[in-house]
Amino acid sequence: METPSPLFLIVLGGIATALLSPLSIEGVPVLVFVIPFAIVARLLYDTPTALTVGIGISIAAGALVQAIGFWEAILYALAASITVIAYDSFYAKEKNEISALLFCVLGTLIFEFLNELYLHENIFFRSEYFLGTFPRAGAAILANLIITGVTL
């Protein structure tokens, strides 16, 4: 099977996020393809290309989905970038599907952490947000695991 181009991943991720955005919890889309596709792009390509895919899908999703605002798109891009760089640092030589799934969960938690800081909520007193027991965070972790698992 032929490897998809980075542009194809960006377009597919943006359109898929837009089409599946009605599946939301509290008005926030659960199926956002930024972090899973950035991890998959890192498995297929080098780090700069994976960063480009993550940032590109963030921009496309932010432009196509009204529920994802400007700052949330920036937070997705930042979380995807941190995740890809961490993934590349910890698994410099051997990258596999299990490590990709683990870093997908890490990336989702990073996004939830950044999002809670942006919303000015104190996550240290409301730990259910950061620990993934909040329904939106738990659904996002599960959705990102499924997306990453299917695309691998």
Coordinates of C-alpha atoms in Angstrom, one line a residue:
M1 CA 0.0 0.0 0.0
E2 CA 1.3 3.5 -0.9
T3 CA 2.1 5.9 1.9
P4 CA -0.3 8.9 2.0
S5 CA 1.2 12.3 1.4
P6 CA 1.3 14.8 4.3
L7 CA -1.1 17.1 2.4
F8 CA -3.6 14.2 2.1
L9 CA -3.3 13.7 5.9
I10 CA -4.0 17.4 6.5
V11 CA -7.0 17.6 4.2
L12 CA -8.4 14.2 5.4
G13 CA -7.9 15.2 9.1
G14 CA -9.5 18.6 8.6
I15 CA -12.5 17.3 6.6
A16 CA -13.0 14.3 8.9
T17 CA -13.0 16.6 12.0
A18 CA -15.5 18.9 10.3
L19 CA -17.8 16.0 9.3
L20 CA -17.7 14.4 12.7
S21 CA -17.9 17.6 14.7
P22 CA -21.6 17.1 15.6
L23 CA -20.4 14.2 17.8
S24 CA -19.7 16.5 20.7
I25 CA -19.9 16.7 24.5
E26 CA -20.9 20.0 26.0
G27 CA -20.5 21.6 22.5
V28 CA -16.9 20.5 22.2
P29 CA -16.1 18.1 19.3
V30 CA -14.7 14.8 20.6
L31 CA -13.4 13.4 17.3
V32 CA -10.5 15.8 16.4
F33 CA -7.9 14.2 14.2
V34 CA -4.9 16.5 15.1
I35 CA -3.0 14.4 17.6
P36 CA -3.6 10.9 16.1
F37 CA -2.7 12.0 12.6
A38 CA 0.4 13.9 13.9
I39 CA 1.6 10.6 15.6
V40 CA 0.8 8.6 12.5
A41 CA 2.7 11.1 10.4
R42 CA 5.7 10.7 12.7
L43 CA 5.6 7.0 12.1
L44 CA 5.5 7.5 8.4
Y45 CA 7.8 10.6 8.0
D46 CA 10.3 12.7 9.9
T47 CA 9.6 15.1 12.8
P48 CA 9.2 18.3 10.7
T49 CA 6.7 16.7 8.5
A50 CA 4.7 15.4 11.5
L51 CA 4.8 18.9 13.0
T52 CA 3.5 20.3 9.7
V53 CA 0.7 17.7 9.7
G54 CA -0.4 18.5 13.2
I55 CA -0.3 22.2 12.7
G56 CA -2.0 21.9 9.3
I57 CA -4.9 19.9 10.7
S58 CA -5.2 22.3 13.6
I59 CA -5.6 25.2 11.1
A60 CA -8.0 23.2 8.9
A61 CA -10.1 22.1 11.8
G62 CA -10.2 25.6 13.3
A63 CA -11.3 27.0 10.0
L64 CA -13.9 24.3 9.2
V65 CA -15.5 23.7 12.7
Q66 CA -17.1 26.7 14.4
A67 CA -16.9 24.9 17.8
I68 CA -13.1 24.9 17.6
G69 CA -12.1 28.5 18.0
F70 CA -8.8 30.2 17.2
W71 CA -7.2 29.6 20.6
E72 CA -8.3 26.0 20.8
A73 CA -6.8 25.3 17.4
I74 CA -3.5 26.8 18.7
L75 CA -3.7 24.5 21.7
Y76 CA -4.3 21.5 19.5
A77 CA -1.2 22.5 17.4
L78 CA 0.8 23.0 20.6
A79 CA -0.2 19.7 22.1
A80 CA 0.5 17.8 18.9
S81 CA 3.9 19.5 18.6
I82 CA 4.8 18.7 22.2
T83 CA 3.7 15.1 21.7
V84 CA 5.6 14.6 18.4
I85 CA 8.8 16.0 19.9
A86 CA 8.5 14.0 23.0
Y87 CA 7.7 10.9 21.0
D88 CA 10.8 11.5 18.9
S89 CA 12.9 12.1 21.9
F90 CA 11.9 9.1 23.9
Y91 CA 11.7 6.6 21.0
A92 CA 14.5 7.9 18.8
K93 CA 15.2 4.6 17.1
E94 CA 12.4 2.2 17.7
K95 CA 8.9 3.5 16.9
N96 CA 6.0 1.0 17.0
E97 CA 2.2 0.9 17.3
I98 CA 2.2 0.4 21.1
S99 CA 4.4 3.5 21.7
A100 CA 2.2 5.5 19.2
L101 CA -0.9 4.6 21.2
L102 CA 0.7 5.6 24.5
F103 CA 1.8 8.9 23.1
C104 CA -1.6 9.5 21.7
V105 CA -3.0 9.3 25.2
L106 CA -0.2 11.5 26.4
G107 CA -1.0 14.1 23.7
T108 CA -4.7 14.1 24.6
L109 CA -3.8 14.7 28.3
I110 CA -1.4 17.5 27.3
F111 CA -4.2 19.1 25.2
E112 CA -6.7 18.7 28.1
F113 CA -4.1 20.3 30.5
L114 CA -3.5 23.2 28.2
N115 CA -7.2 23.7 27.5
E116 CA -7.9 23.8 31.2
L117 CA -5.1 26.4 31.8
Y118 CA -6.6 28.4 28.9
L119 CA -10.1 28.3 30.4
H120 CA -8.7 29.6 33.7
E121 CA -10.0 26.6 35.6
N122 CA -7.9 25.3 38.4
I123 CA -7.1 21.7 37.4
F124 CA -5.4 21.0 40.7
F125 CA -8.6 21.3 42.6
R126 CA -10.7 19.8 39.8
S127 CA -8.4 16.8 39.0
E128 CA -11.2 14.9 37.3
Y129 CA -10.4 17.0 34.2
F130 CA -6.8 16.1 34.0
L131 CA -7.2 12.5 35.1
G132 CA -9.5 11.7 32.2
T133 CA -12.6 10.9 34.4
F134 CA -14.4 14.0 33.1
P135 CA -16.7 12.6 30.3
R136 CA -15.3 14.9 27.5
A137 CA -11.6 14.1 28.4
G138 CA -12.4 10.4 28.6
A139 CA -14.3 10.4 25.3
A140 CA -11.4 12.3 23.7
I141 CA -8.8 9.8 24.9
L142 CA -10.9 6.8 23.7
A143 CA -11.6 8.5 20.3
N144 CA -8.0 9.3 19.8
L145 CA -7.0 5.8 20.6
I146 CA -9.5 4.4 18.1
I147 CA -8.4 6.8 15.4
T148 CA -4.8 6.1 15.9
G149 CA -5.4 2.3 16.1
V150 CA -7.4 2.3 12.9
T151 CA -4.9 4.5 10.9
L152 CA -1.9 2.4 11.9

